[in-house]
Amino acid sequence: MAKVNHETILKTGRYQGLSLKGTEPELVLRLYQFMLRLRMCEESIITEYHPADEMRCPTHFCVGQEAAPAALSVLIQPEDYLFSHHRSHGYYLAKGAPLRALLAELYGRDAGANGGKAGSQDISFSPSRFYSGAILAGAMGIAVGAALGLQVKGYPKVAVTGFGEAALDEGLFWEAISFASLHKLPLVFVCENNRYSTYSPLWKRQPADNLSERVASFKAKTWTLFGNDVVAVHQVLAEAIGEARAGRGPCFVETFTYRWNGHVGPEDDDHIGYRPPEERAFWKANCPILLLEEQLLAQGWLTPARKDAMLTEIREELAEAFAFAKRSPFPSVTDWRDLNCSPSSPVADRLLLDANAETFNHDQADAIPAPY
Ligand SMILES: Cc1ncc(C[n+]2csc(CCOP(=O)(O)OP(=O)(O)O)c2C)c(N)n1
Ligand SMILES: [Mg+2]
């Protein structure tokens, strides 16, 4: 395949390139297990979403896009940072954050990762150094700061930021890559190019389909690849993370993939007609789990019995986590100040409390004591 992009990929028919040559069975089975767990987690949330309507937050599903999170799950270390966009569940699980807290968060419960107040697209889990955000490219700006912090402290750690290709419609992306490249920050940009921003294809938003070429002009290392070959995605991300960890500056990896669901929620939005049926069929036929599973079975590294055992284990884990989420109490806080005021940020608290005062000081330059 000469130039990899959505157009050329669609012309290739069924993907034949996934190869297990030179890979370790244990590692590849971990990738497979992760993708299976993520897929089943998303499918269970979809099943539980309607008609129960107990999860009340907007939720963006990543069915079909399991490969990049799977690869990250085996490459990223506990002290690395991971920042995600709104389609967050794969990245959340990739960083080792707990399933129970994810589901409890979606149900708005106190035991949720953020006490039930962030929901799916803004979920974070600090103990795992995982953060997401609904503002396009917003979390990426914070990832730049985290990478700068790691560099200043001299740690051989990396920050990774995962996002959709529409982040490159935003100015913040170009500021982030420029700053990260100039300062050789240990930052890996993972762009899951699924061709669409909500209902708009890339060709209606950008003059050319050459995102990686443009990024390369900022002197960042770039890779573009078919994103449903999890073995290839793992190989490329291992290289990119290795480069960033060794202090050789930021890397940009563009994986071409596809979301099976509508943009948001479990509802199908294909009646709008923004995605050709042949395109959807192509990507379903090239499911990342299926492509790997075929090779694993052919190689004898996976047997139907082992697959059944994995399915049972994941089903049990999901059933337990859903039961936990549903029986957990709702948060009891009713005063907004208890949510926003923290002893660790006294200046912010004072500003918030000032806002209630009759004589609010609008000249906050005076109100804030000089920090140094
Ligand atoms: C700054 C900003 N502008 C617009 C939006 C509305 N919005 C939410 S998701 C989305 C599309 C995102 O597409 P992409 O980044 O490619 O990720 P995908 O949904 O395809 O995974 C848009 C435009 C937003 N959240 N933030
Ligand atoms: Mg997209």
CSV table of C-alpha atoms and ligand atoms in Angstrom, one decimal:
chain,number,residue,atom,x,y,z
A,1,MET,CA,0.0,0.0,0.0
A,2,ALA,CA,1.7,3.2,-1.2
A,3,LYS,CA,0.1,6.1,0.7
A,4,VAL,CA,-2.0,5.0,3.7
A,5,ASN,CA,-5.3,6.8,4.1
A,6,HIS,CA,-9.0,6.0,4.1
A,7,GLU,CA,-9.3,6.1,0.4
A,8,THR,CA,-6.4,3.7,-0.3
A,9,ILE,CA,-7.4,1.4,2.5
A,10,LEU,CA,-10.9,1.0,1.2
A,11,LYS,CA,-9.6,-0.1,-2.2
A,12,THR,CA,-7.6,-3.0,-0.7
A,13,GLY,CA,-10.5,-5.2,0.2
A,14,ARG,CA,-9.9,-7.6,3.1
A,15,TYR,CA,-6.7,-6.8,5.0
A,16,GLN,CA,-4.1,-9.6,4.6
A,17,GLY,CA,-1.1,-8.0,6.4
A,18,LEU,CA,-1.5,-9.1,10.0
A,19,SER,CA,1.5,-11.3,10.8
A,20,LEU,CA,2.5,-13.0,14.0
A,21,LYS,CA,6.0,-13.6,12.8
A,22,GLY,CA,8.6,-12.6,15.4
A,23,THR,CA,5.9,-12.0,18.1
A,24,GLU,CA,5.6,-13.6,21.5
A,25,PRO,CA,2.4,-15.6,22.1
A,26,GLU,CA,1.9,-14.3,25.6
A,27,LEU,CA,2.1,-10.6,24.4
A,28,VAL,CA,-0.3,-11.1,21.5
A,29,LEU,CA,-2.8,-12.9,23.7
A,30,ARG,CA,-2.7,-10.0,26.1
A,31,LEU,CA,-3.6,-7.7,23.2
A,32,TYR,CA,-6.4,-10.0,22.2
A,33,GLN,CA,-7.7,-10.3,25.7
A,34,PHE,CA,-7.7,-6.5,26.1
A,35,MET,CA,-9.6,-6.0,22.9
A,36,LEU,CA,-12.2,-8.6,23.8
A,37,ARG,CA,-12.7,-7.1,27.3
A,38,LEU,CA,-13.0,-3.6,25.9
A,39,ARG,CA,-15.5,-4.7,23.1
A,40,MET,CA,-17.6,-6.7,25.7
A,41,CYS,CA,-17.5,-3.8,28.1
A,42,GLU,CA,-18.8,-1.4,25.4
A,43,GLU,CA,-21.4,-3.8,24.2
A,44,SER,CA,-22.7,-4.3,27.8
A,45,ILE,CA,-22.9,-0.6,28.3
A,46,ILE,CA,-24.9,-0.3,25.1
A,47,THR,CA,-27.2,-3.0,26.2
A,48,GLU,CA,-27.8,-1.5,29.6
A,49,TYR,CA,-28.1,2.1,28.3
A,50,HIS,CA,-31.6,1.9,26.9
A,51,PRO,CA,-34.4,1.4,27.8
A,52,ALA,CA,-33.2,1.4,31.5
A,53,ASP,CA,-31.9,5.0,31.0
A,54,GLU,CA,-30.1,4.9,34.3
A,55,MET,CA,-26.8,6.1,32.8
A,56,ARG,CA,-27.5,9.8,32.1
A,57,CYS,CA,-24.3,11.1,30.6
A,58,PRO,CA,-23.4,11.4,26.9
A,59,THR,CA,-21.3,8.4,26.0
A,60,HIS,CA,-19.0,7.9,23.0
A,61,PHE,CA,-18.3,4.2,22.2
A,62,CYS,CA,-15.1,2.9,20.7
A,63,VAL,CA,-16.4,-0.3,19.2
A,64,GLY,CA,-14.2,-1.0,16.2
A,65,GLN,CA,-11.3,1.1,17.6
A,66,GLU,CA,-9.9,-1.3,20.1
A,67,ALA,CA,-6.4,-1.7,18.6
A,68,ALA,CA,-4.7,1.5,19.8
A,69,PRO,CA,-5.8,1.2,23.4
A,70,ALA,CA,-4.9,-2.5,23.4
A,71,ALA,CA,-1.3,-1.7,22.2
A,72,LEU,CA,-1.0,1.1,24.8
A,73,SER,CA,-2.2,-1.2,27.6
A,74,VAL,CA,0.9,-3.3,27.3
A,75,LEU,CA,3.3,-0.4,26.6
A,76,ILE,CA,2.4,2.3,29.0
A,77,GLN,CA,3.8,2.2,32.6
A,78,PRO,CA,2.1,3.2,35.8
A,79,GLU,CA,4.1,6.4,36.1
A,80,ASP,CA,3.4,7.5,32.5
A,81,TYR,CA,0.5,9.8,31.9
A,82,LEU,CA,-2.4,9.2,29.5
A,83,PHE,CA,-4.7,11.9,28.3
A,84,SER,CA,-7.7,11.0,26.2
A,85,HIS,CA,-10.4,12.7,24.1
A,86,HIS,CA,-14.2,12.1,24.7
A,87,ARG,CA,-14.1,8.5,23.3
A,88,SER,CA,-12.4,7.6,26.5
A,89,HIS,CA,-13.2,4.1,27.7
A,90,GLY,CA,-10.4,2.3,25.8
A,91,TYR,CA,-7.8,4.7,27.1
A,92,TYR,CA,-9.2,4.5,30.6
A,93,LEU,CA,-8.9,0.7,30.6
A,94,ALA,CA,-5.5,0.9,28.9
A,95,LYS,CA,-4.1,2.8,31.8
A,96,GLY,CA,-5.2,0.1,34.2
A,97,ALA,CA,-8.0,2.2,35.8
A,98,PRO,CA,-10.7,0.1,37.5
A,99,LEU,CA,-13.7,-1.2,35.6
A,100,ARG,CA,-16.0,-0.8,38.6
A,101,ALA,CA,-15.2,2.9,38.9
A,102,LEU,CA,-15.8,3.4,35.2
A,103,LEU,CA,-19.3,1.9,35.4
A,104,ALA,CA,-20.2,3.6,38.7
A,105,GLU,CA,-19.2,6.9,37.0
A,106,LEU,CA,-21.5,6.3,34.1
A,107,TYR,CA,-24.3,5.6,36.6
A,108,GLY,CA,-23.5,8.9,38.4
A,109,ARG,CA,-22.6,7.1,41.7
A,110,ASP,CA,-20.4,8.3,44.5
A,111,ALA,CA,-18.1,5.3,43.9
A,112,GLY,CA,-17.5,6.4,40.3
A,113,ALA,CA,-14.0,7.5,39.3
A,114,ASN,CA,-15.0,11.1,39.8
A,115,GLY,CA,-17.8,10.7,42.3
A,116,GLY,CA,-20.3,10.4,39.5
A,117,LYS,CA,-19.9,14.0,38.4
A,118,ALA,CA,-17.7,13.8,35.3
A,119,GLY,CA,-19.4,11.0,33.3
A,120,SER,CA,-17.9,9.3,30.3
A,121,GLN,CA,-16.3,12.0,28.3
A,122,ASP,CA,-14.5,13.8,31.2
A,123,ILE,CA,-13.6,10.8,33.3
A,124,SER,CA,-10.3,10.8,35.0
A,125,PHE,CA,-8.6,8.4,37.5
A,126,SER,CA,-5.6,10.2,39.1
A,127,PRO,CA,-4.1,7.1,40.8
A,128,SER,CA,-3.6,5.7,37.3
A,129,ARG,CA,-2.5,9.0,35.9
A,130,PHE,CA,-5.4,9.0,33.4
A,131,TYR,CA,-7.4,12.0,32.3
A,132,SER,CA,-9.9,12.7,29.6
A,133,GLY,CA,-11.8,15.7,28.4
A,134,ALA,CA,-14.7,16.7,26.2
A,135,ILE,CA,-13.1,19.8,24.8
A,136,LEU,CA,-11.5,18.8,21.5
A,137,ALA,CA,-7.7,18.8,21.9
A,138,GLY,CA,-8.2,20.2,25.4
A,139,ALA,CA,-6.6,17.3,27.2
A,140,MET,CA,-3.8,17.5,24.8
A,141,GLY,CA,-2.8,20.9,26.0
A,142,ILE,CA,-2.6,19.4,29.5
A,143,ALA,CA,-0.6,16.5,28.2
A,144,VAL,CA,2.0,19.0,26.9
A,145,GLY,CA,2.3,20.4,30.5
A,146,ALA,CA,2.6,16.9,32.0
A,147,ALA,CA,5.4,16.1,29.5
A,148,LEU,CA,7.2,19.3,30.3
A,149,GLY,CA,7.0,18.4,34.0
A,150,LEU,CA,8.4,14.9,33.3
A,151,GLN,CA,11.2,16.5,31.3
A,152,VAL,CA,12.1,19.1,33.9
A,153,LYS,CA,12.2,16.4,36.6
A,154,GLY,CA,14.4,14.3,34.4
A,155,TYR,CA,12.3,11.2,34.5
A,156,PRO,CA,12.4,8.6,31.7
A,157,LYS,CA,8.6,8.7,31.6
A,158,VAL,CA,6.3,9.7,28.9
A,159,ALA,CA,2.9,11.4,28.4
A,160,VAL,CA,0.6,10.0,25.8
A,161,THR,CA,-2.3,11.8,24.3
A,162,GLY,CA,-5.0,9.9,22.4
A,163,PHE,CA,-7.5,11.7,20.2
A,164,GLY,CA,-9.5,11.7,16.9
A,165,GLU,CA,-8.3,13.3,13.7
A,166,ALA,CA,-10.7,16.3,14.4
A,167,ALA,CA,-8.2,17.5,17.0
A,168,LEU,CA,-6.2,18.6,14.0
A,169,ASP,CA,-9.1,20.9,13.1
A,170,GLU,CA,-8.2,22.8,16.3
A,171,GLY,CA,-5.5,25.4,16.8
A,172,LEU,CA,-4.5,23.8,20.1
A,173,PHE,CA,-3.2,20.7,18.3
A,174,TRP,CA,-0.7,22.8,16.2
A,175,GLU,CA,0.4,24.8,19.3
A,176,ALA,CA,0.9,21.5,21.1
A,177,ILE,CA,3.0,19.9,18.4
A,178,SER,CA,5.0,23.0,17.9
A,179,PHE,CA,5.9,23.5,21.5
A,180,ALA,CA,6.5,19.8,22.1
A,181,SER,CA,8.8,19.5,19.1
A,182,LEU,CA,10.7,22.7,19.9
A,183,HIS,CA,11.4,21.5,23.4
A,184,LYS,CA,11.8,17.8,22.5
A,185,LEU,CA,9.1,16.8,25.1
A,186,PRO,CA,8.5,13.1,25.9
A,187,LEU,CA,5.1,13.2,24.4
A,188,VAL,CA,3.4,10.6,22.1
A,189,PHE,CA,0.4,11.8,20.0
A,190,VAL,CA,-1.9,8.9,19.1
A,191,CYS,CA,-4.3,10.1,16.4
A,192,GLU,CA,-7.1,7.6,15.7
A,193,ASN,CA,-8.2,8.8,12.2
A,194,ASN,CA,-11.8,7.4,11.8
A,195,ARG,CA,-12.5,9.9,9.0
A,196,TYR,CA,-15.4,11.7,10.7
A,197,SER,CA,-15.9,14.5,13.1
A,198,THR,CA,-19.5,13.8,14.3
A,199,TYR,CA,-21.2,13.7,10.8
A,200,SER,CA,-18.5,15.5,8.8
A,201,PRO,CA,-15.9,13.6,6.7
A,202,LEU,CA,-12.3,14.9,6.7
A,203,TRP,CA,-12.6,16.0,3.1
A,204,LYS,CA,-15.2,18.6,4.0
A,205,ARG,CA,-13.1,20.0,6.8
A,206,GLN,CA,-9.5,20.0,5.5
A,207,PRO,CA,-8.0,20.9,2.1
A,208,ALA,CA,-5.8,17.7,2.0
A,209,ASP,CA,-5.7,14.3,3.6
A,210,ASN,CA,-2.1,14.6,4.6
A,211,LEU,CA,-2.2,15.1,8.4
A,212,SER,CA,1.0,13.3,9.1
A,213,GLU,CA,2.9,15.1,6.4
A,214,ARG,CA,2.0,18.4,7.9
A,215,VAL,CA,2.9,17.2,11.4
A,216,ALA,CA,6.3,16.0,10.1
A,217,SER,CA,7.1,19.6,9.0
A,218,PHE,CA,7.2,20.4,12.7
A,219,LYS,CA,10.2,18.0,13.0
A,220,ALA,CA,8.2,15.4,15.0
A,221,LYS,CA,8.6,11.8,14.0
A,222,THR,CA,5.5,10.4,12.3
A,223,TRP,CA,4.0,7.1,11.4
A,224,THR,CA,0.8,6.3,9.4
A,225,LEU,CA,-0.7,2.8,9.4
A,226,PHE,CA,-3.8,0.7,9.0
A,227,GLY,CA,-5.1,0.9,12.5
A,228,ASN,CA,-7.0,-2.4,12.8
A,229,ASP,CA,-3.8,-4.5,12.7
A,230,VAL,CA,-3.1,-4.6,16.4
A,231,VAL,CA,0.3,-6.2,16.0
A,232,ALA,CA,1.4,-3.5,13.6
A,233,VAL,CA,-0.1,-0.8,15.9
A,234,HIS,CA,1.8,-2.3,18.8
A,235,GLN,CA,5.1,-2.3,16.9
A,236,VAL,CA,4.8,1.3,15.9
A,237,LEU,CA,3.7,2.5,19.3
A,238,ALA,CA,6.5,0.6,20.9
A,239,GLU,CA,8.9,2.4,18.7
A,240,ALA,CA,7.3,5.8,19.2
A,241,ILE,CA,7.1,5.5,23.0
A,242,GLY,CA,10.7,4.3,23.0
A,243,GLU,CA,11.8,7.4,21.1
A,244,ALA,CA,10.0,9.7,23.4
A,245,ARG,CA,11.2,7.9,26.5
A,246,ALA,CA,14.8,8.1,25.3
A,247,GLY,CA,14.4,11.9,25.1
A,248,ARG,CA,14.4,12.2,21.3
A,249,GLY,CA,11.3,14.3,21.3
A,250,PRO,CA,7.6,13.9,20.4
A,251,CYS,CA,6.2,11.3,18.1
A,252,PHE,CA,2.9,11.3,16.1
A,253,VAL,CA,1.2,8.1,15.2
A,254,GLU,CA,-1.8,8.2,12.9
A,255,THR,CA,-3.8,5.0,12.9
A,256,PHE,CA,-6.6,4.7,10.3
A,257,THR,CA,-9.6,3.0,11.9
A,258,TYR,CA,-13.4,3.3,12.1
A,259,ARG,CA,-16.1,3.6,14.7
A,260,TRP,CA,-19.0,1.2,14.4
A,261,ASN,CA,-21.5,3.1,16.5
A,262,GLY,CA,-23.0,6.5,15.9
A,263,HIS,CA,-21.0,9.4,17.0
A,264,VAL,CA,-22.5,9.5,20.5
A,265,GLY,CA,-24.7,7.2,22.4
A,266,PRO,CA,-25.8,3.7,21.6
A,267,GLU,CA,-28.3,5.0,19.0
A,268,ASP,CA,-27.5,4.4,15.3
A,269,ASP,CA,-27.1,7.7,13.4
A,270,ASP,CA,-26.6,6.1,10.0
A,271,HIS,CA,-30.1,7.1,8.9
A,272,ILE,CA,-28.5,10.6,8.5
A,273,GLY,CA,-26.7,9.1,5.5
A,274,TYR,CA,-23.2,10.5,6.2
A,275,ARG,CA,-21.4,7.2,5.9
A,276,PRO,CA,-21.7,5.0,2.8
A,277,PRO,CA,-22.9,1.4,3.6
A,278,GLU,CA,-20.0,-0.1,1.7
A,279,GLU,CA,-17.6,1.8,4.0
A,280,ARG,CA,-19.3,0.5,7.1
A,281,ALA,CA,-19.3,-3.0,5.7
A,282,PHE,CA,-15.6,-2.8,4.8
A,283,TRP,CA,-14.6,-1.9,8.4
A,284,LYS,CA,-16.8,-4.5,10.0
A,285,ALA,CA,-15.2,-7.1,7.8
A,286,ASN,CA,-11.9,-5.8,9.0
A,287,CYS,CA,-12.7,-5.9,12.7
A,288,PRO,CA,-9.5,-5.7,14.7
A,289,ILE,CA,-10.4,-8.5,17.0
A,290,LEU,CA,-11.4,-10.8,14.1
A,291,LEU,CA,-8.2,-10.1,12.1
A,292,LEU,CA,-6.1,-11.1,15.1
A,293,GLU,CA,-8.3,-14.0,16.2
A,294,GLU,CA,-8.0,-15.7,12.7
A,295,GLN,CA,-4.2,-15.6,12.9
A,296,LEU,CA,-4.2,-16.8,16.6
A,297,LEU,CA,-6.4,-19.8,15.7
A,298,ALA,CA,-4.4,-20.6,12.6
A,299,GLN,CA,-1.2,-20.6,14.6
A,300,GLY,CA,-2.7,-22.7,17.4
A,301,TRP,CA,-1.9,-20.0,20.0
A,302,LEU,CA,-5.7,-19.7,20.7
A,303,THR,CA,-8.1,-22.6,21.0
A,304,PRO,CA,-11.9,-22.4,21.1
A,305,ALA,CA,-11.7,-23.6,24.7
A,306,ARG,CA,-9.3,-20.9,25.7
A,307,LYS,CA,-11.5,-18.3,24.0
A,308,ASP,CA,-14.5,-19.6,25.9
A,309,ALA,CA,-12.7,-19.4,29.2
A,310,MET,CA,-11.7,-15.7,28.4
A,311,LEU,CA,-15.3,-14.9,27.5
A,312,THR,CA,-16.6,-16.4,30.7
A,313,GLU,CA,-14.1,-14.6,32.9
A,314,ILE,CA,-14.9,-11.2,31.2
A,315,ARG,CA,-18.6,-11.8,31.5
A,316,GLU,CA,-18.3,-12.5,35.2
A,317,GLU,CA,-16.2,-9.5,35.8
A,318,LEU,CA,-18.7,-7.3,33.9
A,319,ALA,CA,-21.7,-8.7,35.7
A,320,GLU,CA,-20.0,-8.1,39.1
A,321,ALA,CA,-19.0,-4.5,38.1
A,322,PHE,CA,-22.5,-3.6,36.8
A,323,ALA,CA,-24.0,-5.0,40.0
A,324,PHE,CA,-21.6,-2.9,42.1
A,325,ALA,CA,-22.3,0.3,40.1
A,326,LYS,CA,-26.1,-0.1,40.3
A,327,ARG,CA,-26.2,-0.8,44.0
A,328,SER,CA,-23.8,2.1,44.8
A,329,PRO,CA,-25.3,5.2,46.4
A,330,PHE,CA,-25.6,8.5,44.6
A,331,PRO,CA,-23.4,11.4,45.9
A,332,SER,CA,-24.8,13.2,48.8
A,333,VAL,CA,-23.1,16.6,48.3
A,334,THR,CA,-25.7,19.4,47.7
A,335,ASP,CA,-23.5,22.5,48.3
A,336,TRP,CA,-21.6,23.5,45.2
A,337,ARG,CA,-18.8,24.9,47.4
A,338,ASP,CA,-18.1,21.5,48.7
A,339,LEU,CA,-17.5,20.4,45.1
A,340,ASN,CA,-15.3,23.3,44.0
A,341,CYS,CA,-13.4,24.4,47.1
A,342,SER,CA,-10.3,22.5,48.1
A,343,PRO,CA,-7.9,23.2,50.9
A,344,SER,CA,-5.1,22.6,48.3
A,345,SER,CA,-6.2,25.6,46.3
A,346,PRO,CA,-6.9,28.4,48.8
A,347,VAL,CA,-6.6,31.2,46.2
A,348,ALA,CA,-9.2,29.6,43.9
A,349,ASP,CA,-11.4,29.1,46.9
A,350,ARG,CA,-11.2,32.7,47.9
A,351,LEU,CA,-12.0,33.8,44.4
A,352,LEU,CA,-15.0,31.6,44.3
A,353,LEU,CA,-16.2,32.8,47.7
A,354,ASP,CA,-15.5,36.5,46.7
A,355,ALA,CA,-17.8,35.9,43.8
A,356,ASN,CA,-20.6,35.7,46.3
A,357,ALA,CA,-19.6,38.9,48.1
A,358,GLU,CA,-21.7,42.0,47.6
A,359,THR,CA,-18.6,44.0,46.7
A,360,PHE,CA,-16.9,41.5,44.3
A,361,ASN,CA,-13.3,42.7,43.5
A,362,HIS,CA,-13.1,42.5,39.7
A,363,ASP,CA,-9.5,43.5,39.7
A,364,GLN,CA,-8.2,40.1,40.7
A,365,ALA,CA,-4.6,41.2,40.0
A,366,ASP,CA,-4.7,42.9,43.4
A,367,ALA,CA,-6.6,40.1,45.0
A,368,ILE,CA,-4.1,37.3,44.2
A,369,PRO,CA,-1.0,37.5,46.4
A,370,ALA,CA,2.2,37.2,44.4
A,371,PRO,CA,3.3,33.6,44.5
A,372,TYR,CA,7.0,34.5,44.5
B,1,LIG,C1,-13.5,22.7,21.0
B,1,LIG,C2,-14.6,21.8,20.7
B,1,LIG,N1,-15.3,22.0,19.5
B,1,LIG,C3,-16.3,21.2,19.1
B,1,LIG,C4,-16.7,20.2,20.0
B,1,LIG,C5,-17.9,19.3,19.6
B,1,LIG,N2,-17.5,17.9,19.2
B,1,LIG,C6,-17.5,16.9,20.1
B,1,LIG,S1,-16.9,15.5,19.5
B,1,LIG,C7,-16.6,16.2,18.0
B,1,LIG,C8,-16.0,15.3,16.9
B,1,LIG,C9,-14.7,14.8,17.2
B,1,LIG,O1,-14.2,14.0,16.2
B,1,LIG,P1,-12.8,13.4,16.4
B,1,LIG,O2,-11.9,14.3,17.1
B,1,LIG,O3,-12.3,12.9,15.0
B,1,LIG,O4,-13.1,12.1,17.3
B,1,LIG,P2,-14.1,11.0,17.0
B,1,LIG,O5,-15.4,11.4,17.6
B,1,LIG,O6,-14.2,10.8,15.6
B,1,LIG,O7,-13.6,9.8,17.8
B,1,LIG,C10,-17.0,17.5,18.0
B,1,LIG,C11,-16.8,18.4,16.8
B,1,LIG,C12,-16.0,20.0,21.2
B,1,LIG,N3,-16.3,19.0,22.0
B,1,LIG,N4,-15.0,20.8,21.5
B,2,MG,MG,-12.8,11.2,14.0
